[in-house]
């Protein structure tokens, strides 16, 4: 066994985030991001642990080009893909359907299954596939491991996973709730138990992953029992650009009365709705600035976001029966004190409260923000999907003897 490093790729619809992690000590020799792939003014940002960060602007036409640009930057730091220290490449794959409940070493059959799932993850799975194919072409001898966003949610009971629509139709088209962001929900629920000094099996947690995409989950004793995203990452909470829950009849209405096509409505609900559709901004920092300046549209957008969040907290409280902790994570959850305060305001009757002083403190690690005598712990727990993917990837290649 030689290599101890894992390269993690998180390919989104128009970006690739990457991190090189060393599993000996948890260090990150390099992290980076390629943004605006296929759009004008693409940008690559690369930060080696030892050396200056670099930024490049120019055209990156597709994901294949993005990964080659990443490989070139790693090469410049002597961290190239040909390095013998590299043990494996771990890929975030958003949709794994029902088949993939564990991290999986990629072969042709696995690639074919990820491809088959494109219709239920049209924004994400094609980018994930390109990431795997390009990485494989660059290092054919190295194990490529797929870590699925859906895997953690496969423990949901049928009562939570099924929609109440005709069973034969649903089954014929594999329509059910799969859930996403599972790597984050798994990691954060475990870290929350650790923060409380208890075993994950003994703890019930509501995890609120609030990034650009956002989802909530109810985790009982380390196993997911419900989550807010469904067949696709469109259901549930109000997000940066996605509507979350709507009456499905909105779609028929827009088709019949609004004269819109299915593709136009897909774009409307996924890219022009949520916070950006409500007020023109999807960044919570900008929205709060506008709210504080008295902007009414921003204030309404914020209120709608919070109202939906509060409904899911209440719903998952009821699903779990006993809640030990509520954990806030991802860009908004980790950084926005006003969101955390507003989401739990008025829930003292459920034993939920935020300590104003603790909530206002900015910090790096996992921390409690509930008053000392609170019945339910409220925590800010930074997510680390890359570390989780690297850990799962390394464990798999070590155990399966895939390590060269
Ligand atoms: N300091 C901050 N205060 C409030 N919101 C923030 C802050 N920093 C980041 N965010 C929010 O986090 C979002 C990005 O979250 P992130 O988890 O990185 O999303 P994704 O992984 O989906 O791209 C931004 O759109 C912004 O709304
Ligand atoms: C599944 C999903 O919504 O992912 P992201 O938040 O990265 O868009
Ligand atoms: Mg994210």
Short mmCIF file of N, CA, C and O in Angstrom, two decimals, residues 6-11 16-19 67 70 81 88-95 102-106 110-111 114 125 127-139 142-149 183 385-386 388-390 392-394 396:
data_model
loop_
_atom_site.label_atom_id
_atom_site.label_comp_id
_atom_site.label_asym_id
_atom_site.label_seq_id
_atom_site.Cartn_x
_atom_site.Cartn_y
_atom_site.Cartn_z
N UNK A 6 -6.64 11.10 -1.42
CA UNK A 6 -7.87 10.93 -2.20
C UNK A 6 -8.21 12.27 -2.83
O UNK A 6 -8.21 13.30 -2.15
N UNK A 7 -8.49 12.26 -4.14
CA UNK A 7 -8.98 13.46 -4.81
C UNK A 7 -10.50 13.37 -4.85
O UNK A 7 -11.05 12.37 -5.32
N UNK A 8 -11.17 14.38 -4.30
CA UNK A 8 -12.64 14.37 -4.28
C UNK A 8 -13.16 15.36 -5.31
O UNK A 8 -12.73 16.52 -5.34
N UNK A 9 -14.07 14.90 -6.15
CA UNK A 9 -14.67 15.77 -7.17
C UNK A 9 -16.16 15.92 -6.90
O UNK A 9 -16.87 14.93 -6.72
N UNK A 10 -16.60 17.17 -6.86
CA UNK A 10 -18.02 17.47 -6.70
C UNK A 10 -18.42 18.30 -7.91
O UNK A 10 -18.23 19.50 -7.94
N UNK A 11 -18.93 17.60 -8.93
CA UNK A 11 -19.28 18.28 -10.18
C UNK A 11 -20.74 18.70 -10.15
O UNK A 11 -21.63 17.86 -10.05
N UNK A 16 -17.22 22.76 -10.91
CA UNK A 16 -16.57 21.58 -10.33
C UNK A 16 -15.81 22.06 -9.10
O UNK A 16 -14.99 22.97 -9.18
N UNK A 17 -16.14 21.49 -7.94
CA UNK A 17 -15.34 21.75 -6.74
C UNK A 17 -14.45 20.53 -6.54
O UNK A 17 -14.91 19.41 -6.72
N UNK A 18 -13.19 20.76 -6.18
CA UNK A 18 -12.30 19.62 -5.96
C UNK A 18 -11.45 19.84 -4.73
O UNK A 18 -11.15 20.98 -4.35
N UNK A 19 -11.10 18.74 -4.08
CA UNK A 19 -10.19 18.81 -2.93
C UNK A 19 -9.30 17.57 -2.94
O UNK A 19 -9.77 16.46 -3.18
N UNK A 67 -11.97 19.62 -15.85
CA UNK A 67 -11.15 18.65 -15.13
C UNK A 67 -9.72 18.65 -15.63
O UNK A 67 -8.78 18.46 -14.85
N UNK A 70 -8.11 21.60 -14.00
CA UNK A 70 -7.80 21.24 -12.61
C UNK A 70 -6.52 20.39 -12.55
O UNK A 70 -5.63 20.65 -11.74
N UNK A 81 -2.20 14.13 -11.14
CA UNK A 81 -2.94 12.88 -11.05
C UNK A 81 -2.04 11.66 -11.24
O UNK A 81 -2.45 10.54 -10.94
N UNK A 88 -7.03 6.98 -4.71
CA UNK A 88 -8.33 6.83 -5.37
C UNK A 88 -8.90 8.20 -5.67
O UNK A 88 -8.43 9.22 -5.15
N UNK A 89 -9.92 8.22 -6.52
CA UNK A 89 -10.67 9.46 -6.76
C UNK A 89 -12.10 9.20 -6.30
O UNK A 89 -12.72 8.20 -6.68
N UNK A 90 -12.61 10.09 -5.44
CA UNK A 90 -13.99 9.95 -4.92
C UNK A 90 -14.88 10.97 -5.60
O UNK A 90 -14.53 12.14 -5.67
N UNK A 91 -16.02 10.51 -6.11
CA UNK A 91 -16.93 11.40 -6.83
C UNK A 91 -18.25 11.54 -6.08
O UNK A 91 -18.85 10.53 -5.69
N UNK A 92 -18.71 12.78 -5.90
CA UNK A 92 -20.08 12.96 -5.43
C UNK A 92 -21.00 12.67 -6.61
O UNK A 92 -20.87 13.30 -7.66
N UNK A 93 -21.90 11.70 -6.45
CA UNK A 93 -22.91 11.45 -7.47
C UNK A 93 -24.26 11.73 -6.83
O UNK A 93 -24.58 11.20 -5.76
N UNK A 94 -25.05 12.61 -7.46
CA UNK A 94 -26.24 13.10 -6.79
C UNK A 94 -27.34 12.04 -6.72
O UNK A 94 -27.90 11.77 -5.67
N UNK A 95 -27.64 11.38 -7.86
CA UNK A 95 -28.76 10.42 -7.84
C UNK A 95 -28.26 9.00 -8.01
O UNK A 95 -27.66 8.65 -9.02
N UNK A 102 -24.60 2.27 -0.82
CA UNK A 102 -23.25 2.35 -0.25
C UNK A 102 -22.33 2.99 -1.28
O UNK A 102 -22.62 2.95 -2.47
N UNK A 103 -21.18 3.53 -0.83
CA UNK A 103 -20.18 3.96 -1.81
C UNK A 103 -19.78 2.77 -2.67
O UNK A 103 -19.72 1.64 -2.18
N UNK A 104 -19.51 3.04 -3.95
CA UNK A 104 -19.36 1.95 -4.91
C UNK A 104 -18.17 2.21 -5.84
O UNK A 104 -18.05 3.31 -6.38
N UNK A 105 -17.32 1.20 -6.03
CA UNK A 105 -16.24 1.34 -7.00
C UNK A 105 -16.86 1.32 -8.39
O UNK A 105 -17.69 0.47 -8.72
N UNK A 106 -16.48 2.30 -9.22
CA UNK A 106 -17.13 2.47 -10.52
C UNK A 106 -16.57 1.48 -11.54
O UNK A 106 -15.37 1.36 -11.71
N UNK A 110 -21.83 0.29 -13.36
CA UNK A 110 -22.19 1.40 -12.46
C UNK A 110 -22.39 2.68 -13.27
O UNK A 110 -23.37 3.41 -13.08
N UNK A 111 -21.50 2.92 -14.23
CA UNK A 111 -21.65 4.08 -15.10
C UNK A 111 -22.98 4.04 -15.86
O UNK A 111 -23.68 5.05 -15.97
N UNK A 114 -25.84 5.02 -13.51
CA UNK A 114 -25.86 6.48 -13.24
C UNK A 114 -26.43 7.21 -14.45
O UNK A 114 -27.21 8.16 -14.31
N UNK A 125 -26.61 14.55 -12.60
CA UNK A 125 -25.95 13.29 -12.99
C UNK A 125 -25.08 13.39 -14.25
O UNK A 125 -24.02 12.76 -14.28
N UNK A 127 -23.19 15.84 -15.23
CA UNK A 127 -21.91 16.42 -14.82
C UNK A 127 -21.11 15.41 -14.02
O UNK A 127 -19.89 15.28 -14.17
N UNK A 128 -21.77 14.65 -13.14
CA UNK A 128 -21.08 13.63 -12.34
C UNK A 128 -20.46 12.56 -13.25
O UNK A 128 -19.34 12.12 -13.03
N UNK A 129 -21.22 12.18 -14.30
CA UNK A 129 -20.73 11.16 -15.24
C UNK A 129 -19.49 11.64 -15.98
O UNK A 129 -18.51 10.89 -16.11
N UNK A 130 -19.53 12.89 -16.47
CA UNK A 130 -18.37 13.43 -17.17
C UNK A 130 -17.16 13.44 -16.25
O UNK A 130 -16.04 13.11 -16.65
N UNK A 131 -17.38 13.83 -14.99
CA UNK A 131 -16.29 13.86 -14.01
C UNK A 131 -15.65 12.49 -13.89
O UNK A 131 -14.42 12.35 -13.91
N UNK A 132 -16.47 11.46 -13.79
CA UNK A 132 -15.93 10.10 -13.63
C UNK A 132 -15.20 9.66 -14.90
O UNK A 132 -14.09 9.13 -14.85
N UNK A 133 -15.82 9.92 -16.06
CA UNK A 133 -15.21 9.46 -17.32
C UNK A 133 -13.87 10.15 -17.57
O UNK A 133 -12.90 9.51 -17.96
N UNK A 134 -13.81 11.46 -17.32
CA UNK A 134 -12.56 12.18 -17.57
C UNK A 134 -11.49 11.73 -16.58
O UNK A 134 -10.33 11.49 -16.96
N UNK A 135 -11.86 11.58 -15.32
CA UNK A 135 -10.89 11.15 -14.31
C UNK A 135 -10.36 9.75 -14.64
O UNK A 135 -9.17 9.47 -14.50
N UNK A 136 -11.26 8.90 -15.12
CA UNK A 136 -10.87 7.54 -15.50
C UNK A 136 -9.89 7.56 -16.67
O UNK A 136 -8.93 6.79 -16.71
N UNK A 137 -10.15 8.45 -17.64
CA UNK A 137 -9.26 8.53 -18.81
C UNK A 137 -7.88 9.03 -18.38
O UNK A 137 -6.86 8.60 -18.92
N UNK A 138 -7.85 9.94 -17.39
CA UNK A 138 -6.57 10.49 -16.94
C UNK A 138 -5.78 9.47 -16.11
O UNK A 138 -4.56 9.45 -16.15
N UNK A 139 -6.48 8.65 -15.33
CA UNK A 139 -5.81 7.63 -14.50
C UNK A 139 -6.59 6.32 -14.53
O UNK A 139 -7.26 5.95 -13.58
N UNK A 142 -6.49 3.79 -11.56
CA UNK A 142 -6.86 4.19 -10.20
C UNK A 142 -8.33 3.87 -9.92
O UNK A 142 -9.17 4.07 -10.77
N UNK A 143 -8.66 3.37 -8.69
CA UNK A 143 -10.08 3.16 -8.41
C UNK A 143 -10.84 4.49 -8.35
O UNK A 143 -10.37 5.45 -7.74
N UNK A 144 -11.98 4.51 -9.02
CA UNK A 144 -12.89 5.66 -8.96
C UNK A 144 -14.07 5.20 -8.11
O UNK A 144 -14.66 4.16 -8.37
N UNK A 145 -14.40 5.99 -7.09
CA UNK A 145 -15.49 5.59 -6.19
C UNK A 145 -16.62 6.61 -6.27
O UNK A 145 -16.37 7.81 -6.20
N UNK A 146 -17.84 6.12 -6.43
CA UNK A 146 -19.01 7.00 -6.45
C UNK A 146 -19.64 7.00 -5.07
O UNK A 146 -19.89 5.94 -4.48
N UNK A 147 -19.87 8.19 -4.52
CA UNK A 147 -20.54 8.35 -3.22
C UNK A 147 -21.84 9.12 -3.49
O UNK A 147 -21.81 10.24 -4.00
N UNK A 148 -22.96 8.47 -3.18
CA UNK A 148 -24.26 8.97 -3.64
C UNK A 148 -24.97 9.83 -2.61
O UNK A 148 -25.06 9.46 -1.43
N UNK A 149 -25.52 10.96 -3.08
CA UNK A 149 -26.33 11.85 -2.24
C UNK A 149 -27.56 11.15 -1.68
O UNK A 149 -28.08 11.51 -0.63
N UNK A 183 -24.92 12.76 2.07
CA UNK A 183 -23.58 12.72 2.65
C UNK A 183 -23.46 13.76 3.76
O UNK A 183 -22.88 13.52 4.82
N UNK A 385 -18.69 17.67 3.28
CA UNK A 385 -19.01 16.58 2.35
C UNK A 385 -17.74 15.98 1.76
O UNK A 385 -17.66 14.77 1.54
N UNK A 386 -16.73 16.83 1.52
CA UNK A 386 -15.50 16.34 0.89
C UNK A 386 -14.77 15.36 1.81
O UNK A 386 -14.30 14.31 1.36
N UNK A 388 -16.10 13.58 4.19
CA UNK A 388 -16.93 12.38 4.29
C UNK A 388 -16.75 11.50 3.04
O UNK A 388 -16.61 10.27 3.15
N UNK A 389 -16.73 12.12 1.86
CA UNK A 389 -16.55 11.35 0.62
C UNK A 389 -15.16 10.72 0.60
O UNK A 389 -14.99 9.55 0.24
N UNK A 390 -14.14 11.48 1.02
CA UNK A 390 -12.77 10.95 1.03
C UNK A 390 -12.67 9.78 2.01
O UNK A 390 -12.05 8.76 1.72
N UNK A 392 -15.06 7.74 3.09
CA UNK A 392 -15.77 6.57 2.58
C UNK A 392 -15.00 5.93 1.42
O UNK A 392 -14.94 4.71 1.30
N UNK A 393 -14.44 6.78 0.57
CA UNK A 393 -13.69 6.29 -0.59
C UNK A 393 -12.46 5.51 -0.13
O UNK A 393 -12.20 4.39 -0.59
N UNK A 394 -11.72 6.08 0.80
CA UNK A 394 -10.48 5.46 1.26
C UNK A 394 -10.78 4.15 1.99
O UNK A 394 -10.09 3.14 1.79
N UNK A 396 -13.20 2.15 1.45
CA UNK A 396 -13.60 1.15 0.46
C UNK A 396 -12.40 0.59 -0.29
O UNK A 396 -12.27 -0.62 -0.46
#
